[in-house]
Amino acid sequence: MTTGTDHWLSWGDALRVLFVSSEVAPFAKTGGLADVSAALPAALARAGIDARICMPRYGSIPIPAPSSLVRESGGEIVETSLGDVTVWMVDHPGYFDRPGLYGEGGRDYEDNLERFAFFCRAALAWCRQSGWIPDVVHCNDWQTALIPVYLKIAHCGDPDLRDVASLLTVHNLAYQGVFPAERFSATGLPPELFSSAALEFWGKVNLLKGGLVFADLLSTVSPTYAREIQTPEFGCGLDGVLRERAHDLYGILNGADYTVWDPWVDELIPARYSAADLSGKAVCKAELQREFGLDPAPEAPLLGVVSRLTDQKGLDLIAACLDRIVAAGAQFVLLGTGDPKYQDLFRNAARSHPGSVGVRIGFDERLAHWIEAGADIFLMPSRYEPSGLNQLYSLRYGTVPVVRRTGGLADSITDATPDAIERGEATGFVFVDYTADALWTAIERALAAHRDPEIWSRLVQAGMAADFSWDRAAAGYVELYRKAVERRRAGRDFGDRGYGG
Ligand code: ADP
Ligand code: GLC
């Protein structure tokens, strides 16, 4: 995708974009979506877009003050800000004042359909009520996927909202918001939309599918994932729906927020450093070893992982390599939370390898930064990875990533072939087959490179110099917003498919 031209950027100056997301850092975060939802609107604002954020106010977020409270169908909108960007929070204690975002103890909340349908309706109702009518609503994942449906169906005759365009970004196709058929009425949509051409999927309600059918444009978070999800292997059952909209589907790789994730400005790490002077990185490594109870061995290669513990992330491959990692004289640290089977697996591994393997189960922002800074090598052997942020952060911290060639990992890491090292382009180690042996071969290559200071320095320097800043991605989104608005104003699209609107 090309970046915005002057023409588009000047056109974009007047654009109003409502960015709707179920998580936004630092207010609420379970994964990369939160980082994106904070950094992208800020980059859009820098590009001259009038971007505002809308999210739920979860119980963990204190009611911001000063706030402007507006009653809205059983909830309220609370206004705060993130940098220069206005944030509107949908406050409905009955739905959102709970310990988790989507569930607790590994179980989703029973009423997630009602919760997020309410969130979507409240976001649109607030636009009408406040008079701030966006040109585009940028929706993210299943929690916001009803918005395009409401715009096309419920608001098609509404003079305020009928021209509002929608873009739906898929951050992870595996999460679709699937609910029993008998709950469909909670969407407030006409019963005929519970059909295979709309929100019905194998006899159930599928919110993401509704968004994929009704949004003016679709995107996902890397070009490779945009292609992958149109195949049965990665399509999670929705590849047919996505192939039908192939011409409306774009892939824009996520960026990294270097105001938060850069060892030169990072306030959470033990010592700051830069590409020109890496001495602080050695301090970070020693502190990380101490924090995780590892032997204080400056020379031992230290491999790190920060991850949601889910089947997506290739944790079974890592576990299968741990004995070999330790036998090779390397150390390993992991920070993560999620599936109990992985939590147990890695807790046990730490017990089996005291001094060499350190594991922390939990969500800890500070330790995530510590691992990025203190490790030598970062492992991301994902089964699939829509974009991935941690490999981008690793590059900036001089922590060489070992990744599987899928999704955004394929689009961001250049394998350390002799040629690529020679040209100064290599930034990591890439493997293809989803097997422990393939991962181990890549780790062995990384360990061999680590023993050669000159080669290692080339890898570290190339990674630290790589630029994945958000401004580039933001220019891509500005283009998509413009296209979405054109689509909407041309009014084709769903009229053709018999949905009115
Ligand atoms: P995903 O969104 O699939 O989890 P990403 O690589 O896009 O993967 O983003 C993960 C984000 O969540 C990163 O900012 C990472 O540091 C953070 N993260 C994941 N697990 C933890 C954890 N246990 N503690 C702190 N931060 C975490
Ligand atoms: C999802 C994906 C991850 C991506 C993040 C933000 O959680 O798993 O690859 O970076 O969303 O887009």
Coordinates of C-alpha atoms and ligand atoms in Angstrom, one line a residue:
M1 CA 0.0 0.0 0.0
T2 CA 1.4 3.4 -0.9
T3 CA 1.6 6.2 1.6
G4 CA -0.7 9.2 1.5
T5 CA 0.0 11.8 -1.2
D6 CA -0.2 15.5 -0.5
H7 CA -3.6 15.5 -2.1
W8 CA -4.9 12.9 0.1
L9 CA -3.4 14.3 3.2
S10 CA -4.9 17.7 2.5
W11 CA -8.2 16.1 1.8
G12 CA -7.7 14.2 5.0
D13 CA -7.3 17.4 7.0
A14 CA -11.1 17.7 7.5
L15 CA -11.7 14.1 8.2
R16 CA -13.4 13.1 11.4
V17 CA -12.7 9.6 12.5
L18 CA -14.2 7.8 15.5
F19 CA -11.9 5.0 16.5
V20 CA -13.9 2.5 18.5
S21 CA -12.1 -0.2 20.4
S22 CA -12.7 -2.5 23.4
E23 CA -9.2 -1.8 24.8
V24 CA -6.9 1.2 24.8
A25 CA -3.6 1.4 26.6
P26 CA -3.0 2.5 29.3
F27 CA -6.6 2.4 30.4
A28 CA -7.3 -1.3 29.6
K29 CA -5.1 -3.9 27.9
T30 CA -5.0 -7.6 27.3
G31 CA -2.9 -7.5 24.2
G32 CA -1.7 -5.6 21.2
L33 CA -5.0 -4.2 20.3
A34 CA -4.7 -1.8 23.3
D35 CA -1.3 -0.5 22.0
V36 CA -2.7 0.0 18.5
S37 CA -5.8 1.8 19.8
A38 CA -3.6 4.3 21.7
A39 CA -0.9 4.9 19.1
L40 CA -2.8 4.9 15.9
P41 CA -5.3 7.7 16.8
A42 CA -2.3 9.8 18.1
A43 CA -0.6 9.3 14.7
L44 CA -3.8 10.2 12.9
A45 CA -4.0 13.4 14.9
R46 CA -0.4 14.2 13.9
A47 CA -1.5 13.7 10.3
G48 CA -4.2 16.3 10.7
I49 CA -7.1 13.9 11.2
D50 CA -9.8 14.8 13.8
A51 CA -9.6 11.4 15.5
R52 CA -11.5 10.6 18.7
I53 CA -11.5 7.3 20.6
C54 CA -14.5 5.5 22.0
M55 CA -14.1 2.6 24.5
P56 CA -16.0 1.1 27.5
R57 CA -15.2 2.4 30.9
Y58 CA -14.3 -0.8 32.7
G59 CA -14.4 -0.9 36.5
S60 CA -10.6 -0.8 36.7
I61 CA -10.6 2.7 35.1
P62 CA -11.3 5.4 37.6
I63 CA -14.0 7.9 36.5
P64 CA -12.0 10.6 34.9
A65 CA -12.4 14.1 36.3
P66 CA -13.3 16.6 35.1
S67 CA -15.9 14.6 33.1
S68 CA -18.9 15.5 31.2
L69 CA -21.7 13.1 32.0
V70 CA -24.4 12.5 29.5
R71 CA -27.3 10.1 30.1
E72 CA -27.6 7.7 27.3
S73 CA -30.0 4.8 27.4
G74 CA -29.0 3.4 30.8
G75 CA -25.4 4.5 30.4
E76 CA -23.3 7.6 30.4
I77 CA -20.5 8.9 28.3
V78 CA -17.5 10.1 30.3
E79 CA -15.0 12.3 28.5
T80 CA -11.2 12.2 29.1
S81 CA -8.2 12.4 26.9
L82 CA -5.0 10.6 25.8
G83 CA -2.4 13.1 24.8
D84 CA -4.2 15.4 22.4
V85 CA -6.9 12.9 21.6
T86 CA -10.3 13.0 23.1
V87 CA -11.5 9.7 24.6
W88 CA -15.2 9.0 25.1
M89 CA -15.8 6.2 27.6
V90 CA -19.2 4.4 27.6
D91 CA -20.0 4.0 31.3
H92 CA -22.5 1.4 32.2
P93 CA -21.6 -0.2 35.6
G94 CA -23.9 -3.1 35.1
Y95 CA -22.1 -4.2 32.0
F96 CA -18.5 -3.0 32.5
D97 CA -17.8 -2.6 36.2
R98 CA -16.3 -6.1 36.5
P99 CA -12.8 -7.4 37.2
G100 CA -12.3 -8.7 33.6
L101 CA -12.7 -7.1 30.1
Y102 CA -14.3 -10.1 28.4
G103 CA -14.5 -12.7 31.2
E104 CA -13.0 -14.1 34.4
G105 CA -11.1 -17.3 35.3
G106 CA -10.9 -18.4 31.6
R107 CA -14.7 -18.1 31.1
D108 CA -16.3 -15.4 28.9
Y109 CA -19.0 -13.3 30.5
E110 CA -22.5 -14.8 29.7
D111 CA -23.8 -11.4 28.5
N112 CA -21.0 -10.4 26.2
L113 CA -23.5 -10.0 23.3
E114 CA -25.6 -7.6 25.3
R115 CA -22.5 -5.8 26.7
F116 CA -20.9 -5.1 23.3
A117 CA -24.1 -4.5 21.4
F118 CA -24.9 -1.8 24.0
F119 CA -21.3 -0.4 23.5
C120 CA -21.8 -0.2 19.8
R121 CA -25.3 1.5 20.1
A122 CA -24.0 3.9 22.7
A123 CA -21.1 5.0 20.5
L124 CA -23.4 5.9 17.6
A125 CA -26.1 7.4 19.9
W126 CA -23.4 9.6 21.4
C127 CA -22.3 10.9 17.9
R128 CA -25.9 12.0 17.2
Q129 CA -26.4 13.5 20.7
S130 CA -23.1 15.4 20.7
G131 CA -23.4 16.6 17.2
W132 CA -19.9 15.4 16.4
I133 CA -20.7 13.3 13.4
P134 CA -17.7 11.3 12.1
D135 CA -17.0 10.8 8.4
V136 CA -15.7 7.3 9.2
V137 CA -16.2 5.0 12.2
H138 CA -13.0 2.8 12.5
C139 CA -14.1 -0.4 14.1
N140 CA -11.8 -3.0 15.6
D141 CA -12.6 -6.7 16.1
W142 CA -15.9 -8.4 17.0
Q143 CA -16.6 -6.2 20.0
T144 CA -17.3 -3.3 17.6
A145 CA -18.5 -5.2 14.5
L146 CA -22.1 -4.4 15.0
I147 CA -21.5 -0.8 14.2
P148 CA -21.3 -1.2 10.4
V149 CA -24.5 -3.3 10.6
Y150 CA -26.3 -0.6 12.7
L151 CA -25.1 2.1 10.3
K152 CA -26.3 0.2 7.2
I153 CA -29.5 -1.1 8.7
A154 CA -30.8 0.9 11.7
H155 CA -29.5 4.3 10.6
C156 CA -29.9 4.0 6.8
G157 CA -32.7 6.6 6.9
D158 CA -31.2 8.7 9.7
P159 CA -30.2 12.1 8.3
D160 CA -27.4 12.4 10.9
L161 CA -25.7 9.0 10.4
R162 CA -26.7 7.7 7.0
D163 CA -23.6 9.0 5.3
V164 CA -21.2 7.8 7.9
A165 CA -18.7 5.2 6.4
S166 CA -17.2 2.3 8.3
L167 CA -13.9 0.5 8.2
L168 CA -13.6 -2.7 10.2
T169 CA -10.1 -3.8 11.1
V170 CA -9.5 -7.5 12.0
H171 CA -6.8 -7.9 14.6
N172 CA -7.4 -11.6 15.2
L173 CA -9.8 -13.6 13.1
A174 CA -9.9 -16.4 15.7
Y175 CA -12.1 -14.2 18.0
Q176 CA -15.5 -13.7 16.3
G177 CA -18.1 -13.0 19.0
V178 CA -20.2 -16.1 18.5
F179 CA -23.4 -16.5 20.5
P180 CA -26.4 -18.9 20.5
A181 CA -29.2 -18.2 18.0
E182 CA -31.8 -17.4 20.6
R183 CA -29.8 -14.4 21.7
F184 CA -30.0 -12.7 18.3
S185 CA -32.8 -10.3 19.5
A186 CA -30.3 -8.7 21.8
T187 CA -28.7 -7.1 18.8
G188 CA -31.9 -5.2 18.2
L189 CA -31.6 -6.0 14.5
P190 CA -34.5 -7.3 12.4
P191 CA -34.9 -11.1 12.4
E192 CA -34.2 -11.5 8.7
L193 CA -30.6 -10.5 9.4
F194 CA -30.1 -13.8 11.1
S195 CA -29.4 -15.3 7.7
S196 CA -26.3 -16.9 6.1
A197 CA -25.9 -13.7 4.0
A198 CA -25.6 -11.6 7.2
L199 CA -25.0 -12.6 10.9
E200 CA -25.8 -16.2 10.9
F201 CA -22.9 -18.7 10.9
W202 CA -23.5 -22.4 11.4
G203 CA -26.7 -21.8 13.2
K204 CA -25.2 -19.2 15.6
V205 CA -24.9 -15.4 15.8
N206 CA -21.5 -14.3 14.6
L207 CA -20.9 -10.6 15.2
L208 CA -17.6 -10.4 13.3
K209 CA -19.3 -11.9 10.3
G210 CA -21.9 -9.1 10.4
G211 CA -19.1 -6.5 10.4
L212 CA -17.3 -8.3 7.5
V213 CA -20.4 -8.2 5.4
F214 CA -21.6 -4.7 6.2
A215 CA -18.5 -2.5 6.7
D216 CA -17.7 -0.3 3.7
L217 CA -14.0 -1.4 3.8
L218 CA -12.1 -4.1 5.6
S219 CA -8.5 -4.2 6.8
T220 CA -6.2 -6.4 8.8
V221 CA -2.9 -5.7 10.5
S222 CA -0.4 -7.0 7.9
P223 CA -0.4 -7.7 4.1
T224 CA 0.5 -11.3 4.6
Y225 CA -2.3 -11.9 7.1
A226 CA -4.7 -10.2 4.7
R227 CA -3.8 -13.0 2.2
E228 CA -3.7 -15.8 4.7
I229 CA -7.2 -15.2 6.1
Q230 CA -8.7 -15.8 2.6
T231 CA -7.5 -19.4 2.8
P232 CA -9.2 -22.3 4.7
E233 CA -6.1 -22.8 6.8
F234 CA -6.2 -19.4 8.4
G235 CA -9.8 -18.3 7.6
C236 CA -11.3 -19.7 10.8
G237 CA -14.4 -20.6 8.8
L238 CA -14.8 -17.0 7.4
D239 CA -12.4 -17.3 4.5
G240 CA -15.3 -17.6 2.1
V241 CA -16.8 -14.3 3.4
L242 CA -13.4 -12.7 3.1
R243 CA -12.8 -13.9 -0.4
E244 CA -16.1 -12.4 -1.5
R245 CA -14.8 -9.1 -0.3
A246 CA -11.2 -9.5 -1.4
H247 CA -11.3 -6.2 -3.3
D248 CA -12.3 -4.3 -0.2
L249 CA -9.8 -6.0 2.1
Y250 CA -6.4 -4.3 2.8
G251 CA -3.4 -5.2 5.0
I252 CA -1.5 -2.5 6.9
L253 CA 1.3 -3.6 9.2
N254 CA 1.0 -2.2 12.7
G255 CA 3.6 0.3 13.9
A256 CA 5.5 0.6 17.1
D257 CA 5.0 3.5 19.5
Y258 CA 8.6 4.7 20.0
T259 CA 7.5 7.2 22.7
V260 CA 6.8 4.1 24.8
W261 CA 8.9 1.4 23.3
D262 CA 12.5 2.7 22.8
P263 CA 15.3 2.0 25.2
W264 CA 16.5 5.6 25.0
V265 CA 13.3 7.0 26.5
D266 CA 11.9 4.0 28.4
E267 CA 11.3 5.0 32.0
L268 CA 10.5 1.4 33.1
I269 CA 13.8 -0.2 32.4
P270 CA 16.8 -0.3 34.8
A271 CA 19.2 1.6 32.4
R272 CA 18.6 3.4 29.2
Y273 CA 20.7 2.8 26.1
S274 CA 20.9 3.5 22.4
A275 CA 22.4 1.9 19.3
A276 CA 25.5 4.0 19.8
D277 CA 26.1 2.9 23.3
L278 CA 24.7 -0.5 24.4
S279 CA 26.3 -0.5 27.9
G280 CA 22.9 0.1 29.4
K281 CA 21.6 -3.1 27.8
A282 CA 24.2 -5.2 29.8
V283 CA 22.8 -3.6 33.0
C284 CA 19.3 -4.5 31.9
K285 CA 20.4 -8.1 31.3
A286 CA 22.0 -8.4 34.7
E287 CA 18.9 -6.9 36.4
L288 CA 16.6 -9.3 34.4
Q289 CA 18.7 -12.3 35.5
R290 CA 18.5 -11.2 39.1
E291 CA 14.8 -10.5 38.9
F292 CA 14.1 -14.0 37.5
G293 CA 16.6 -15.8 39.8
L294 CA 18.9 -16.8 37.0
D295 CA 22.6 -17.3 37.3
P296 CA 24.4 -14.0 36.9
A297 CA 26.1 -14.9 33.6
P298 CA 26.8 -12.0 31.4
E299 CA 28.0 -14.2 28.5
A300 CA 25.1 -16.7 28.5
P301 CA 22.7 -15.9 25.7
L302 CA 19.3 -15.0 27.3
L303 CA 16.1 -15.8 25.4
G304 CA 12.9 -14.0 26.3
V305 CA 9.2 -14.3 25.7
V306 CA 6.3 -12.0 26.6
S307 CA 3.0 -13.4 25.4
R308 CA -0.6 -14.1 26.0
L309 CA -0.5 -17.9 26.7
T310 CA -2.8 -19.2 23.9
D311 CA -2.5 -21.8 21.2
Q312 CA -1.8 -19.0 18.7
K313 CA 1.7 -18.3 20.1
G314 CA 3.6 -21.5 19.4
L315 CA 4.3 -22.1 23.1
D316 CA 4.2 -25.9 22.6
L317 CA 7.2 -25.5 20.3
I318 CA 9.1 -23.4 22.8
A319 CA 8.4 -25.9 25.6
A320 CA 9.7 -28.7 23.4
C321 CA 13.0 -26.8 22.9
L322 CA 13.6 -25.8 26.5
D323 CA 15.9 -28.7 27.4
R324 CA 18.0 -28.1 24.4
I325 CA 18.2 -24.4 25.1
V326 CA 19.4 -25.1 28.6
A327 CA 21.8 -27.8 27.4
A328 CA 23.3 -25.3 25.0
G329 CA 24.2 -23.1 27.9
A330 CA 21.5 -20.5 27.2
Q331 CA 19.0 -19.0 29.6
F332 CA 15.2 -18.4 29.2
V333 CA 12.6 -16.1 30.7
L334 CA 8.9 -16.0 30.1
L335 CA 6.2 -13.5 31.1
G336 CA 2.7 -14.5 30.3
T337 CA -0.8 -15.2 31.4
G338 CA -3.7 -17.2 29.9
D339 CA -4.4 -20.9 29.3
P340 CA -3.7 -22.9 32.5
K341 CA -2.1 -25.7 30.5
Y342 CA 0.7 -23.4 29.4
Q343 CA 0.9 -21.7 32.8
D344 CA 1.5 -25.2 34.4
L345 CA 3.9 -26.3 31.6
F346 CA 6.2 -23.3 32.1
R347 CA 6.0 -23.2 35.9
N348 CA 7.2 -26.8 35.8
A349 CA 9.9 -26.0 33.4
A350 CA 11.2 -23.3 35.7
R351 CA 11.3 -25.8 38.6
S352 CA 13.2 -28.3 36.4
H353 CA 15.8 -25.8 35.4
P354 CA 16.6 -23.5 38.4
G355 CA 19.1 -20.8 37.5
S356 CA 18.5 -21.2 33.8
V357 CA 14.7 -20.8 33.2
G358 CA 12.7 -18.1 34.9
V359 CA 8.9 -17.8 34.5
R360 CA 6.4 -15.2 35.7
I361 CA 2.7 -15.9 35.3
G362 CA 0.8 -12.6 35.2
F363 CA 0.3 -9.4 33.4
D364 CA 3.1 -6.9 34.2
E365 CA 3.9 -3.9 32.1
R366 CA 7.2 -3.2 33.7
L367 CA 8.5 -6.7 33.3
A368 CA 7.4 -6.7 29.7
H369 CA 9.8 -3.8 29.1
W370 CA 12.5 -5.4 31.2
I371 CA 12.4 -8.5 29.0
E372 CA 12.5 -6.5 25.8
A373 CA 15.6 -4.7 27.1
G374 CA 17.4 -7.4 29.0
A375 CA 17.1 -10.4 26.7
D376 CA 19.5 -11.1 23.8
I377 CA 17.0 -13.0 21.7
F378 CA 13.2 -12.8 21.6
L379 CA 11.1 -15.9 20.6
M380 CA 7.8 -15.6 18.6
P381 CA 7.2 -18.9 16.9
S382 CA 3.5 -18.2 16.4
R383 CA 1.2 -20.6 14.6
Y384 CA -0.4 -17.4 13.1
E385 CA 0.3 -13.8 13.9
P386 CA -1.9 -11.1 12.4
S387 CA 0.8 -8.4 13.0
G388 CA 2.6 -8.9 16.2
L389 CA 4.1 -6.0 18.1
N390 CA 6.7 -7.6 20.3
Q391 CA 9.0 -8.4 17.4
L392 CA 8.9 -4.8 16.4
Y393 CA 9.7 -3.7 20.0
S394 CA 12.5 -6.3 20.1
L395 CA 14.1 -4.8 17.1
R396 CA 14.2 -1.4 18.7
Y397 CA 15.7 -2.8 21.9
G398 CA 18.5 -4.6 20.1
T399 CA 16.9 -8.0 21.0
V400 CA 17.1 -10.2 18.0
P401 CA 13.8 -11.9 17.2
V402 CA 13.4 -15.6 16.2
V403 CA 10.1 -15.8 14.4
R404 CA 7.9 -18.1 12.3
R405 CA 7.3 -16.9 8.8
T406 CA 3.6 -16.0 9.1
G407 CA 1.4 -12.9 9.1
G408 CA 3.1 -9.7 10.4
L409 CA 6.2 -11.7 11.4
A410 CA 6.9 -12.5 7.8
D411 CA 6.3 -8.8 6.9
S412 CA 8.7 -7.3 9.5
I413 CA 11.7 -9.6 10.0
T414 CA 14.4 -10.3 7.5
D415 CA 16.1 -13.6 7.9
A416 CA 19.8 -13.7 8.7
T417 CA 21.1 -15.4 5.5
P418 CA 24.8 -14.7 4.9
D419 CA 23.8 -12.3 2.0
A420 CA 21.3 -10.4 4.1
I421 CA 23.8 -10.1 7.0
E422 CA 26.5 -8.9 4.5
R423 CA 24.1 -6.2 3.1
G424 CA 23.2 -5.1 6.7
E425 CA 19.6 -6.1 6.1
A426 CA 19.2 -9.1 8.3
T427 CA 17.2 -8.4 11.5
G428 CA 16.3 -11.9 12.9
F429 CA 15.9 -15.6 12.3
V430 CA 12.9 -16.9 10.4
F431 CA 11.7 -20.5 10.1
V432 CA 8.8 -22.0 8.3
D433 CA 7.5 -25.4 9.5
Y434 CA 5.4 -25.4 12.6
T435 CA 7.7 -28.0 14.4
A436 CA 9.9 -27.9 17.4
D437 CA 12.8 -29.0 15.2
A438 CA 12.4 -26.1 12.9
L439 CA 12.3 -23.7 15.8
W440 CA 15.3 -25.4 17.3
T441 CA 17.3 -25.0 14.1
A442 CA 16.5 -21.3 14.0
I443 CA 17.5 -20.9 17.7
E444 CA 20.7 -22.8 17.0
R445 CA 21.4 -20.4 14.1
A446 CA 20.8 -17.5 16.5
L447 CA 23.1 -18.9 19.2
A448 CA 25.8 -19.4 16.6
A449 CA 25.5 -15.8 15.5
H450 CA 25.5 -14.7 19.1
R451 CA 29.0 -16.2 19.5
D452 CA 30.3 -14.0 16.7
P453 CA 30.4 -10.4 18.0
E454 CA 30.8 -8.9 14.5
I455 CA 27.8 -10.7 13.1
W456 CA 25.7 -10.1 16.2
S457 CA 26.5 -6.4 16.1
R458 CA 25.3 -6.2 12.5
L459 CA 22.0 -7.9 13.4
V460 CA 21.5 -5.7 16.5
Q461 CA 22.3 -2.5 14.6
A462 CA 20.1 -3.3 11.6
G463 CA 17.2 -4.1 14.0
M464 CA 17.6 -0.9 16.0
A465 CA 17.8 1.2 12.9
A466 CA 14.7 -0.3 11.4
D467 CA 11.8 2.2 11.3
F468 CA 8.3 0.8 12.0
S469 CA 6.9 4.1 13.4
W470 CA 3.1 4.6 13.2
D471 CA 3.2 7.6 10.9
R472 CA 3.7 5.3 7.9
A473 CA 0.7 3.0 8.9
A474 CA -1.4 6.1 9.7
A475 CA -0.9 7.4 6.1
G476 CA -2.2 4.0 4.9
Y477 CA -5.3 4.3 7.1
V478 CA -6.0 7.9 5.8
E479 CA -6.1 6.4 2.3
L480 CA -8.6 3.8 3.5
Y481 CA -10.8 6.3 5.2
R482 CA -10.9 8.3 2.0
K483 CA -11.9 5.3 0.0
A484 CA -14.5 4.3 2.5
V485 CA -16.1 7.7 2.4
E486 CA -16.2 7.7 -1.4
R487 CA -17.9 4.3 -1.3
R488 CA -20.4 5.4 1.2
R489 CA -21.2 8.6 -0.7
A490 CA -21.5 6.7 -4.0
G491 CA -24.1 4.7 -2.1
R492 CA -23.5 1.5 -4.0
D493 CA -22.5 -1.5 -2.1
F494 CA -25.3 -2.9 -0.1
G495 CA -28.1 -1.4 -2.1
D496 CA -26.8 -4.0 -4.7
R497 CA -27.0 -6.8 -2.3
G498 CA -30.6 -6.1 -1.3
Y499 CA -30.0 -4.8 2.1
G500 CA -31.2 -1.2 1.5
G501 CA -29.0 1.5 3.0
Ligands
ADP1 P1 -1.3 -10.1 20.9 O1 -2.0 -8.8 20.6 O2 -1.7 -11.2 20.0 O3 -1.2 -10.5 22.3 P2 1.1 -8.5 20.1 O4 2.5 -8.8 19.9 O5 0.4 -7.7 19.1 O6 0.3 -9.8 20.4 O7 1.0 -7.6 21.4 C1 1.1 -8.0 22.7 C2 1.2 -6.8 23.6 O8 0.7 -7.3 24.9 C3 2.6 -6.3 23.8 O9 2.5 -4.9 24.2 C4 3.1 -7.1 25.0 O10 4.1 -6.5 25.7 C5 1.8 -7.2 25.8 N1 1.7 -8.4 26.7 C6 1.4 -9.6 26.4 N2 1.4 -10.4 27.5 C7 1.8 -9.6 28.6 C8 2.0 -9.8 30.0 N3 1.8 -11.0 30.5 N4 2.4 -8.8 30.7 C9 2.6 -7.6 30.1 N5 2.4 -7.3 28.8 C10 2.0 -8.3 28.0
GLC2 C1 -4.0 -9.2 17.8 C2 -2.9 -10.1 17.1 C3 -1.6 -9.4 17.0 C4 -1.7 -7.9 16.6 C5 -2.6 -7.2 17.6 C6 -2.8 -5.8 17.3 O1 -4.0 -9.4 19.1 O2 -2.8 -11.3 17.7 O3 -0.8 -10.1 16.0 O4 -0.4 -7.3 16.7 O5 -3.9 -7.8 17.5 O6 -3.2 -5.5 16.0

